[in-house]
Each structure stands twice: as C-alpha cells, then as structure tokens.
XYZ file of C-alpha atoms in Angstrom:
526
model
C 25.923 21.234 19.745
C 23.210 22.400 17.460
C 22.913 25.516 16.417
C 20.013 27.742 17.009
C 18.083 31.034 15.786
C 19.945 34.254 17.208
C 17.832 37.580 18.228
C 20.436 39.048 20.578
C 24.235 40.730 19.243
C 26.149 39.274 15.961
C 25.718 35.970 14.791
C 28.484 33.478 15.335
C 28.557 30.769 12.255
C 29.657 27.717 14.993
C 26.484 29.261 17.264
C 23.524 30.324 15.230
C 21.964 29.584 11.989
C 22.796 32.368 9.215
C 23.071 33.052 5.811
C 26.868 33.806 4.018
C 27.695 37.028 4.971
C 29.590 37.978 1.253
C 26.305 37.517 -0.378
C 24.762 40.013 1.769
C 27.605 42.887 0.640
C 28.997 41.071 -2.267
C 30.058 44.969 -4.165
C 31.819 45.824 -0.358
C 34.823 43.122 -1.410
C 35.269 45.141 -4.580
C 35.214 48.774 -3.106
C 37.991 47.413 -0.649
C 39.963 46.440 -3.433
C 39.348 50.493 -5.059
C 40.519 51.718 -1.871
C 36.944 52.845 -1.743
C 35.431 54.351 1.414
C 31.865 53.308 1.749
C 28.660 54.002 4.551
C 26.681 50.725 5.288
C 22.943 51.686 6.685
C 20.128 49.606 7.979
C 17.713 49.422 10.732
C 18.366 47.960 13.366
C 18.914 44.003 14.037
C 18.910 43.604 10.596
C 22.463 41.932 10.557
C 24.862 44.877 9.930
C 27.388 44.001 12.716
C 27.220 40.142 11.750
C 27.411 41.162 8.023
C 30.669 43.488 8.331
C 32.837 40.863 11.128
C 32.369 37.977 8.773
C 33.881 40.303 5.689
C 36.569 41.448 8.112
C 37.215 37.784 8.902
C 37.216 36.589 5.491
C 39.511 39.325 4.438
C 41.755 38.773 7.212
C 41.822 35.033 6.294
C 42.753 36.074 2.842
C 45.884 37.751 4.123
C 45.330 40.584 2.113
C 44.274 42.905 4.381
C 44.529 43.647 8.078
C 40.616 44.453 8.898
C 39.049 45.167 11.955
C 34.980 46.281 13.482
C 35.250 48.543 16.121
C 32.236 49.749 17.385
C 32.126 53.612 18.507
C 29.198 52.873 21.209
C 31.302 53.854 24.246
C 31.757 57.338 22.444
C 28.069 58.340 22.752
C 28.826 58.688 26.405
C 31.626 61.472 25.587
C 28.952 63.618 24.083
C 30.474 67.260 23.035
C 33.327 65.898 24.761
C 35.926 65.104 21.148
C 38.781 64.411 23.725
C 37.075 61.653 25.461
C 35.555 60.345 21.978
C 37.895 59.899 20.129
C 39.804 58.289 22.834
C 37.047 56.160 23.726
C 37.328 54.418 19.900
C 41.151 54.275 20.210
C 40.680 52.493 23.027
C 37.939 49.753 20.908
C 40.615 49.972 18.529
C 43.348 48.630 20.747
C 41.259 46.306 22.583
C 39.303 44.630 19.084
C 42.795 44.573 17.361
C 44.319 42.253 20.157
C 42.751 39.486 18.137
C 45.368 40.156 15.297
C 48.504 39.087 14.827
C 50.806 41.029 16.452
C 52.659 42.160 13.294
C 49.221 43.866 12.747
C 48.669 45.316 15.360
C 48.282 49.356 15.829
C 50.550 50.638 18.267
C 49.797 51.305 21.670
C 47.237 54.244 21.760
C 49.620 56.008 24.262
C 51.866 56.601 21.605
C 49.260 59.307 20.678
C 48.231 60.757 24.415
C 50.572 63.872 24.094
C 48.398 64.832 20.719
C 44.782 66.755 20.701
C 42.275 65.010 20.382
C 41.114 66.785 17.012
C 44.114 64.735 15.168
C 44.036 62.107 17.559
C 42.370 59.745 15.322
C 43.935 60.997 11.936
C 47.466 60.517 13.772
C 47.107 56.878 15.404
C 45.698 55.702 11.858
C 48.552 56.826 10.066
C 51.046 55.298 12.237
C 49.036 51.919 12.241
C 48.853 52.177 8.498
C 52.629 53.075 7.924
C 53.807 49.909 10.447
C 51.113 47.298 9.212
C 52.746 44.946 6.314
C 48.881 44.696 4.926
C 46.610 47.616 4.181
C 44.170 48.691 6.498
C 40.099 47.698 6.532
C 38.808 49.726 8.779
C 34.948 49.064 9.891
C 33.619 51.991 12.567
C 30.011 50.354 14.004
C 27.629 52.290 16.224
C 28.928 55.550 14.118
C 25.505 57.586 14.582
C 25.637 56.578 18.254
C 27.844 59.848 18.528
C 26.513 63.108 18.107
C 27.754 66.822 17.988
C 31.417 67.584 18.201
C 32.581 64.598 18.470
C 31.150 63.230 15.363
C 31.898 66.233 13.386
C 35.622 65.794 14.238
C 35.897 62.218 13.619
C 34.457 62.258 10.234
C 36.856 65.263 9.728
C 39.775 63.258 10.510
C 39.091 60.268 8.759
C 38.608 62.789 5.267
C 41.796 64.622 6.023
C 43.550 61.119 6.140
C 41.683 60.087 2.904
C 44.187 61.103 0.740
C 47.545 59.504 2.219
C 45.469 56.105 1.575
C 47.292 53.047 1.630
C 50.379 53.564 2.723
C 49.854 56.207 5.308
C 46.170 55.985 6.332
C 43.400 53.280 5.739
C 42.482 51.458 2.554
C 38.990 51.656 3.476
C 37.310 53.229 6.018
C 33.202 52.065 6.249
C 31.013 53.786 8.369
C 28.112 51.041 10.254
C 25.110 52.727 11.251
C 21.432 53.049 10.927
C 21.095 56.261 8.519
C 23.007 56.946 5.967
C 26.140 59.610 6.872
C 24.332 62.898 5.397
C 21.422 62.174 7.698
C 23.583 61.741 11.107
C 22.480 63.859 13.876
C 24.553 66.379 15.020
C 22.639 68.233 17.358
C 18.969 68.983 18.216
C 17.398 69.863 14.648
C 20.820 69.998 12.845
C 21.853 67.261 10.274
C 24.925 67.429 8.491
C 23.706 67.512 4.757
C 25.429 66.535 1.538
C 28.711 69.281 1.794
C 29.336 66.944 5.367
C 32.563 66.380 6.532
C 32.513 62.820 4.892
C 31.975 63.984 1.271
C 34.915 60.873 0.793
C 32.497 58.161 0.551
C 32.210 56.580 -2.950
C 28.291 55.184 -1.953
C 25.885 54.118 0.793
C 24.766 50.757 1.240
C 21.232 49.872 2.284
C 21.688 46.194 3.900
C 18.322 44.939 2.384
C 15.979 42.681 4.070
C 16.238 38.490 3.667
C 14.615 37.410 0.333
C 11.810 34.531 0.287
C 14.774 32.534 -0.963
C 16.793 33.456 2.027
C 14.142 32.961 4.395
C 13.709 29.689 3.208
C 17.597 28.606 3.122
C 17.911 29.902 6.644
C 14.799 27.533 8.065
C 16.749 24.709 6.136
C 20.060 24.799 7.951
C 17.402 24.095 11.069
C 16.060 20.870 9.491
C 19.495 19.844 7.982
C 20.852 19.995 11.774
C 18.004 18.352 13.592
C 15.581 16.730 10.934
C 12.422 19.378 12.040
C 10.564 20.123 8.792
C 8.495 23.180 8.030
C 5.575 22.924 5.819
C 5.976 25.001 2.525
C 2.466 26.988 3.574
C 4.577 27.500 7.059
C 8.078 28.942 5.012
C 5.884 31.552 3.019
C 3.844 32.924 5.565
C 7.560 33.402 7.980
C 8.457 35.540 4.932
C 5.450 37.096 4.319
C 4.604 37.797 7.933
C 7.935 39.452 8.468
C 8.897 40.946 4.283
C 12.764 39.155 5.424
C 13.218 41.882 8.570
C 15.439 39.504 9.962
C 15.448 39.618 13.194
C 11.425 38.763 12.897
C 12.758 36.008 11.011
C 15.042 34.579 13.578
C 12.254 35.500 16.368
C 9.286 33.933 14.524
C 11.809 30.826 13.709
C 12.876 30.733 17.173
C 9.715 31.017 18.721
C 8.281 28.337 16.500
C 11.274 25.458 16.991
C 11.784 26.415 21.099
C 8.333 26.959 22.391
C 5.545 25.814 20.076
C 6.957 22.732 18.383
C 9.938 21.926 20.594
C 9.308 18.044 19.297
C 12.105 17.880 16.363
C 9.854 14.935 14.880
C 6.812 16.996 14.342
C 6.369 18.907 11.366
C 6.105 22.929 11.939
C 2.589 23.780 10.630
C 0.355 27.168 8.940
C -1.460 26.790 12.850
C 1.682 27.102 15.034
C 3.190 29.608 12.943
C -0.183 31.770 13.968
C 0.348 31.041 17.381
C 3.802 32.363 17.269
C 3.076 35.221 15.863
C 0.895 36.499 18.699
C 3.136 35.236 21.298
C 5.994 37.424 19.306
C 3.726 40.132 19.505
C 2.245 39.969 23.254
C 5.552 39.596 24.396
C 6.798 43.317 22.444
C 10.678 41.707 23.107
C 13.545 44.798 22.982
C 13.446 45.118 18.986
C 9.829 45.768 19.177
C 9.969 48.302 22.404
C 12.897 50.022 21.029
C 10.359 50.700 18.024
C 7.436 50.863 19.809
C 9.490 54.205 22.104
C 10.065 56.060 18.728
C 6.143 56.405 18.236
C 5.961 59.076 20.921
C 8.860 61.280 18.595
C 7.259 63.957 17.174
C 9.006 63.114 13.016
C 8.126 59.706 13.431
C 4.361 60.589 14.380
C 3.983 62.823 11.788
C 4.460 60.182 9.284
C 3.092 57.496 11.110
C -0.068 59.269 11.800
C -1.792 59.694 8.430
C -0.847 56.328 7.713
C -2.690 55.119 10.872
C -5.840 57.098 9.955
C -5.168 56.053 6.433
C -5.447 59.647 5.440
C -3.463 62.410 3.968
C -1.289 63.948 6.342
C -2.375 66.707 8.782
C 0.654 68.489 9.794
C 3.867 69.489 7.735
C 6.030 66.292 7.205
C 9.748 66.709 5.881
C 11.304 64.848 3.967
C 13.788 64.072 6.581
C 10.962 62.825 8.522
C 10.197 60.696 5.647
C 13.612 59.395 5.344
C 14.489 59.113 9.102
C 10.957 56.909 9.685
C 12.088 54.543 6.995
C 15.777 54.265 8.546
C 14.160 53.076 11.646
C 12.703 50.378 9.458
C 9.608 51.544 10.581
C 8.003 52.710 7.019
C 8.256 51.150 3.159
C 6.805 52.489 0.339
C 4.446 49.960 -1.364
C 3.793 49.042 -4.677
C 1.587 52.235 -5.465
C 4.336 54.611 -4.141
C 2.418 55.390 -1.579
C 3.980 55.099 2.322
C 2.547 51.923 4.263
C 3.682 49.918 7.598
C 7.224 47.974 6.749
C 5.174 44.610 7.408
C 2.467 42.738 8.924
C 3.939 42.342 12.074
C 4.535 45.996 12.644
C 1.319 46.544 11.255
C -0.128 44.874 14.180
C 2.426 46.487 16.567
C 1.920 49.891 15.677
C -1.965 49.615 16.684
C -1.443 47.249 19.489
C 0.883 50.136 21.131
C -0.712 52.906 20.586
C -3.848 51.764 22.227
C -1.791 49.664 24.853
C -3.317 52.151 27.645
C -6.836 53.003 26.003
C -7.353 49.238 25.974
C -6.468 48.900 29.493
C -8.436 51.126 30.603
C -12.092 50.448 28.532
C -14.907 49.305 30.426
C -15.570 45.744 28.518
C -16.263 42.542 29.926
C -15.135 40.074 27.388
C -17.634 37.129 28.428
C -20.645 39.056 27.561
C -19.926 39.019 23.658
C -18.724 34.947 23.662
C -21.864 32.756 23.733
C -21.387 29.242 25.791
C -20.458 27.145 22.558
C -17.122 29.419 22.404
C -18.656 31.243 19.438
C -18.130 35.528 18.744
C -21.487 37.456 19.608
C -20.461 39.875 16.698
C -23.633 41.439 16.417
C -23.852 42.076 20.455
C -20.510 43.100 20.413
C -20.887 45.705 17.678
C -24.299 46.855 19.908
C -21.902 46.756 22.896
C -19.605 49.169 21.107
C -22.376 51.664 20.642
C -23.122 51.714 24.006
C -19.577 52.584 24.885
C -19.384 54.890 22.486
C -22.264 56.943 23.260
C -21.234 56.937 26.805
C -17.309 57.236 26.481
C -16.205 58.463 23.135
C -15.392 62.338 24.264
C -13.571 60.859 27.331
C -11.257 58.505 25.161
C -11.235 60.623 22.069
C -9.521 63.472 23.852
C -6.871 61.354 25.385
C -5.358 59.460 22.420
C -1.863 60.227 21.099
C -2.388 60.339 17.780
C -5.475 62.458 17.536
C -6.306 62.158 13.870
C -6.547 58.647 14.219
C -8.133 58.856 17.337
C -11.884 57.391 16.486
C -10.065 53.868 14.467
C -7.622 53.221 17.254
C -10.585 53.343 19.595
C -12.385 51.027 17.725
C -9.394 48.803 17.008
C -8.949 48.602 21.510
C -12.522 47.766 21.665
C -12.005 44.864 19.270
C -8.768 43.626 20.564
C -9.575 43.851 24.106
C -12.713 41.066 23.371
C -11.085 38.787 21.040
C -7.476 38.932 23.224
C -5.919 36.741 21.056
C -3.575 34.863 23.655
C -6.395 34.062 26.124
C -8.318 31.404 24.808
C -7.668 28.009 22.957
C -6.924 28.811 19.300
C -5.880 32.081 18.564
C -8.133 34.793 17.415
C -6.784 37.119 15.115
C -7.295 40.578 13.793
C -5.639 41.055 10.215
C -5.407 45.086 10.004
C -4.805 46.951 6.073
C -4.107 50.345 6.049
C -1.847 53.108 4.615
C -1.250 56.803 3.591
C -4.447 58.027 1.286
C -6.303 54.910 1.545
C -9.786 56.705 2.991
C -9.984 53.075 5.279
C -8.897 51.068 7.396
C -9.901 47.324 6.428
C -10.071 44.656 9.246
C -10.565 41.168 9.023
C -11.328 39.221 12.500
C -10.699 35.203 12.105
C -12.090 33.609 15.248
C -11.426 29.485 15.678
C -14.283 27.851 17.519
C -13.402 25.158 20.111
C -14.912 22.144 18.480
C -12.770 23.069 14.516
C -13.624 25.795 12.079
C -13.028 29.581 11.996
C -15.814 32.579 12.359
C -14.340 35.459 10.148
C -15.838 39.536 9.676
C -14.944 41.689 7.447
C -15.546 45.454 9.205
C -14.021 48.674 7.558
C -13.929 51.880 9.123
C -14.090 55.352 7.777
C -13.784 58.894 9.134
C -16.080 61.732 8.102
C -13.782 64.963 7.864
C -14.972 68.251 7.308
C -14.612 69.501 3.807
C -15.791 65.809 2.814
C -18.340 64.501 1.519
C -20.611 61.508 3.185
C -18.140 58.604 2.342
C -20.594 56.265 2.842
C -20.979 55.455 -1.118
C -17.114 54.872 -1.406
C -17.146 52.719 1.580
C -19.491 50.484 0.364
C -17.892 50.310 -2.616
C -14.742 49.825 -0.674
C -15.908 47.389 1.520
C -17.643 44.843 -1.337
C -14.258 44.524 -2.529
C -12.870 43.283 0.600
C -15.321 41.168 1.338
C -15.103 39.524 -2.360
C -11.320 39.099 -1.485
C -12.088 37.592 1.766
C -14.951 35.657 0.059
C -17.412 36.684 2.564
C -21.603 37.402 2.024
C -21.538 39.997 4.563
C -19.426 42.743 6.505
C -19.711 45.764 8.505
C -19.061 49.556 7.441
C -18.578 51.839 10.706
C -18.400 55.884 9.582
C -17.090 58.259 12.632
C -18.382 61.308 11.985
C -15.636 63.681 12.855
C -16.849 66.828 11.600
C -16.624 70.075 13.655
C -20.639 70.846 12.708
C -21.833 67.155 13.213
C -25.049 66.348 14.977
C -24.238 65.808 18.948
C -23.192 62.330 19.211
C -26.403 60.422 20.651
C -28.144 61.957 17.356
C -26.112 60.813 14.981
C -25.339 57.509 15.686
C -27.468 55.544 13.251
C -27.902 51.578 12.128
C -28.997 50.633 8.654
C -28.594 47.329 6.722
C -28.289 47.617 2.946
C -27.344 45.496 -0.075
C -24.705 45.924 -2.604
C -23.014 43.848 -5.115
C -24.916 41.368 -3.693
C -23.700 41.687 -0.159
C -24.888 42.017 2.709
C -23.532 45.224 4.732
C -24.257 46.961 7.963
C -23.576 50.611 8.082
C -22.929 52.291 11.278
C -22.909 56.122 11.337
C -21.169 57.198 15.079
C-alpha cells in the first residue's frame, strides 16, 4: 500500500511518508549514552512524539537499552490529585511496556499500591531499573499536560531518583512537551522557574522546524512511491509557505496529492499549490483552531497585538509572554530581531480569525465591486469602503478584540469578504506583511481574471496615533518601496486617523492622488 502524508498522531514509517527520526535529535543518542537527562520542547504537531518512539525503537533494536514513550495525558485529568497522577502514568507505563520483552518488563504496578503516591513513581522506577538486564530510557510525553501538585511531585521524584542512575533508577529520563521544563505551569500565574524541581536536566531541546532540504526529501519519498512529480517552483513555495512547520508541510502536501491533483501522472504545479493553500486555510483543520483558541488568552494577545497593528506594544508584555507565544509556535523573531508571525500561513490565519465575526457580519454585497468580464472594481470598492466606513466604523471599531488593531483588521474583513478567495474560479489572494514596529501593514491583492492573467494592488495602511506625527510622508515613502518590489506603477495609502482630538469622522475622511518616485499613489485619510 502506498504511503501517504500524516496530519493526525505519530507517524508510522510502513504508513506515512517521514523523514529519519535520528537526524532530527541526532545529540539525544549521545546524552543517553552520558546517562544524561534531557527536556525535548516544540509546538505542537511538529513531530515530537514521532521523533522520540522511533529513538526508543532504534535503541531498543540496538539491545542496549530497554526504552519506552509513555505519555502522561491521562494525568491532566487527576489535577491536584498526585495520588491519581502518578498512578495514572504507572498505569501508561505498564500498559506501553507490554510491547517489551518480558525480561524488560517493569513489574506489575501493584507491587507499589501499598506506597504514597509522593514516592510512588521514584519507587516503581527503581524496582524496574534494579530487575531490567538493560538500562532504562525513559521518555515521559504530554509532561506539561499536568499541572499543580501533581507535576511538582513527579518532577520531584524523578530528581530524587537521579542519583541512584543506572543501576537503581533510569539512565535517562526526557521530559516531551511543548515549553521547556522551567516554563511549565503550575498553577494560575505560577511557573516553576530555574531553582524547579528538575534542576537534573543537562539541556533543553528545541525540535526545530523541517529545512528546505527536508521539505524537499519528504515530497520525494511521494514521487519515488507513485511517480507524481512536483515542480521545483511548487517544492519552494511548500517550504516557504509553511518555514518547515511540519504539520503545514504534511497538510499542504496532503492537500495537494489527495484533493487537487489526485491524477499521479500530472505534474503538481505553482497554481495548485495556491489553491491548496486557501482550501488549508478555509477549512482552519484542529492544528489551526487549537491556535486560532489561544488568540482570545490574554499573554498571547499582548504579544500578538502590536504585531497585528504593526506597532509598538500598548500594554506591559513579559517576557514569559514572549517566550510562552513562541512555544505555541505562534511567534519567530525575524531577521531584524524584531517579533513577526511564525509564517505565511499563520500570517493569513491570524487576520482571517480575528475578523472571522466582523466579516460575517459587514454589510457588503460582493457583486457590486466585480464588473461582468470577472474583473476587480478596485476603485468602486475602495469608494464602497468609505461609505461603510462613514456609516459603520464606531459600530465595528468598538467591538473588535484586539482594539489597537482595530481600524486594519476592519479594513482587512472588508477586503476579504469581496475577493473570498474560495468562491470563484481561480483563487484570489491577499498576501498580508506585517510585524512588531513596522508603522504598516503592507497588502498585496492578486486577482486571476477568467479568460488568463492576474489584476494585482498594492494598498498599505497606517494608523495615526496621538503623540504622532501625520505619517503620511513615511507612508509614501513606505509604500513606493513596495510597490517597486511588487513592480507595480500605482498603489493605495489608507491613514486611520485614530487620534483622541481628530476631526469627527465625516470631516476627515479625505481623497487625494499624488506622485512619488514616479508612482502613482492614492492617499486616503479616514
């Protein structure tokens, strides 16, 4: 049977396409051989789980060690509770380690029942580890699932046991999770910090995205197994669409092989991998609802905020906000150190799902800004926005979730609910830049016409704050560099005027055409 892209649980070499696991952690084999204890930390779907059981099986092919993932999921349920816990991964112990031989096998976790659930843990590894003829590899997944006491007196356990290492406790011990063990939660606005109960760990492991190179190796094993190429153009824009998040890999890839080109003998091209993208998107699949729910947390919307707005921040943002909104995977920094959007995808997301409701709710009829040739009315449709914006901006403005960037999410619903990518033939698109201090928000709308060939704007938009001056010199400035990029004559500069002393909105909305750099640019004051 062939194999296929996976976006749901571990991947399974016989099942799914994937790249070798060792290569991922190649330093893990040689902590295990130190006796090391180590903390692996990603986001999520980002092959953690995959990575570790394919080192545990490789080591337990070996016959070095006796290794085994266990993940500590069912113990979130036990809350404060360390009794039921710790029981709880005893019982993932037993039931994962039935795969073993039975020479390594723990012992039956009743042989620990008459002991308190503080040692519990401590106790049932030590007797494992004194029986079992290898040393112990011990992989705990799902650790940040648990919170509060429970957490507190695993990791206690597994550091009081650290020292009696081989013999009488686990070689290794790696904790699986999404933030790294200093950062785990251990109750509402309490983190255990660097003097934790797990101050055993030699280092933390950040499981780092798929490389170009490992995006493209992966899309091979697909045409290897059923002949399917992908162009070259179609392999860089999978990686650059995604920066190697992989599981927007294996989505884009799946979504591109099972629904858009399910013909193995036609060649995946630049056009399908477009289309796929905005299916992936519409469709906002568990991985991107699971981030999507995190928006509405008040440390993730303090950092995602300014970025939105492409501003400075507004409130007070920590450090561990900082740190927790790039565990999510949520967050990079770029190039200029500065804090942007982990990748174009999400950078569409974000937007997309913040304005989900606004959007829903606007009063736009879509066919009045498409003439009958298929063709974008832009210039109606920026007249259109005025309109709506004269009428409706105090409405919508006060009703927006993130309130700073209130005026460009707006804006951005406006747009999206006209050009709707997924409901016409050929996909319209709306490329969005934007990060922390950039003063704008650049967008670049590509729309295909029915009969071939693309209409494409260039629009930026900028916010007037008070203590500011009137940006609209910078902006053009800002915007004739776009539009050289995009090789475009002409674009549009829109300027909210945000001010607490601005004119009352019908008097301040202005239209003015200028020229600059030898462009042609419309500037909007609302």
């Amino acid at each position: 049977m062939t194999r296929h892209f996976n976006t749901g649980g571990p991947c399974r070499r016989e099942e799914h396409y994937m790249l070798p696991a060792a290569e991922r952690l190649a330093a893990a084999r040689r902590l295990i051989d130190l006796k090391r204890y180590f903390v692996l930390h990603a986001p999520r779907q980002t092959g953690k789980s995959t990575t570790i059981a394919a080192l545990a099986a490789n080591l337990n092919a070996e016959g070095c060690y006796a290794a085994l993932l266990v993940s500590c999921e069912e113990a979130q349920a036990a809350g404060e509770d360390v009794d039921r816990g710790v029981g709880a991964i005893l019982q993932g112990i037993e039931d994962e380690a039935a795969a073993l031989p039975e020479p390594l096998r723990p012992p039956p976790i009743r042989s620990v029942e008459h002991v308190d659930g503080v040692s519990r843990l401590r106790v049932y590894l030590s007797q494992w580890a004194e029986r079992s003829p290898r040393p112990l590899a011990l992989f705990l997944d799902e650790i940040d699932s648990m919170m509060g006491k429970t957490l507190i007196s695993v990791l206690r356990q597994l550091r009081a046991g650290y020292r009696h290492r081989p013999g009488r406790f686990p070689q290794t011990v790696a904790l699986i999770g999404m933030r790294d063990v200093r950062d785990y939660k251990i109750a509402q606005g309490e983190v255990l910090h660097t003097s934790s109960p797990y101050n055993v760990k030699d280092r933390s492991f950040l499981l780092a995205n798929f490389t170009a190179e490992d995006v493209a190796t992966l899309l091979q094993q697909h045409t290897d197994e059923t002949g399917q190429i992908f162009s070259g153009e179609v392999k860089a824009g999978v990686f650059e669409l995604t920066c190697g998040q992989p599981w927007l890999v294996n989505a884009l890839a799946r979504q591109l092989v099972e629904d858009e080109v399910p013909d193995r003998h036609a060649t995946v091209e630049l056009h399908h991998l477009a289309a796929a993208r905005e299916a992936l998107i519409q469709r906002r699949e568990t991985h991107l609802d699971s981030l999507i729910d995190r928006l509405r947390e008040d440390r993730v919307r303090r950092v995602i905020e300014p970025i939105v707005a492409a501003d400075y921040p507004f409130d007070e943002v920590f450090d561990d906000d900082i740190q927790f909104t790039k565990d999510l995977g949520l967050v990079v920094r770029g190039d200029s150190g500065t804090l942007e959007i982990a990748n174009p995808i999400y950078r569409e997301v974000i937007p997309r799902a913040l304005t989900a409701a606004t959007e829903a709710f606007l009063p736009v009829t879509r066919g009045a800004y498409v003439a009958e040739d298929g063709s974008l009315l832009f210039d109606e449709l920026i007249d259109g926005f005025v309109v709506f914006w004269r009428r409706h901006a105090e409405h919508f403005l006060g009703r927006q979730p993130y309130s700073e960037a209130a005026a460009q999410l707006i804006f951005m619903a406006f747009l999206q609910k006209i050009t709707n990518g997924g409901a016409r033939v050929g996909l319209s698109t709306i490329d969005r830049e934007y990060a922390v201090g950039a003063g704008r928000i650049d967008l670049h709308l590509r729309w295909p016409l029915p009969g071939g060939g693309c209409q494409r704007f260039g629009i930026e938009l900028k916010v007037w704050r008070d203590r500011q001056g009137d940006p609209l010199e910078e902006g053009r400035d800002q915007l004739a560099d776009y539009l050289e990029r995009l090789e475009l004559s002409s674009g549009t500069l829109l300027i909210f005027d945000q001010r607490s002393d601005a004119p009352q909105l019908p008097k301040r909305i202005s239209r003015e055409q200028i020229e600059h750099r030898g462009r042609q640019i419309t500037v909007l004051r609302l």
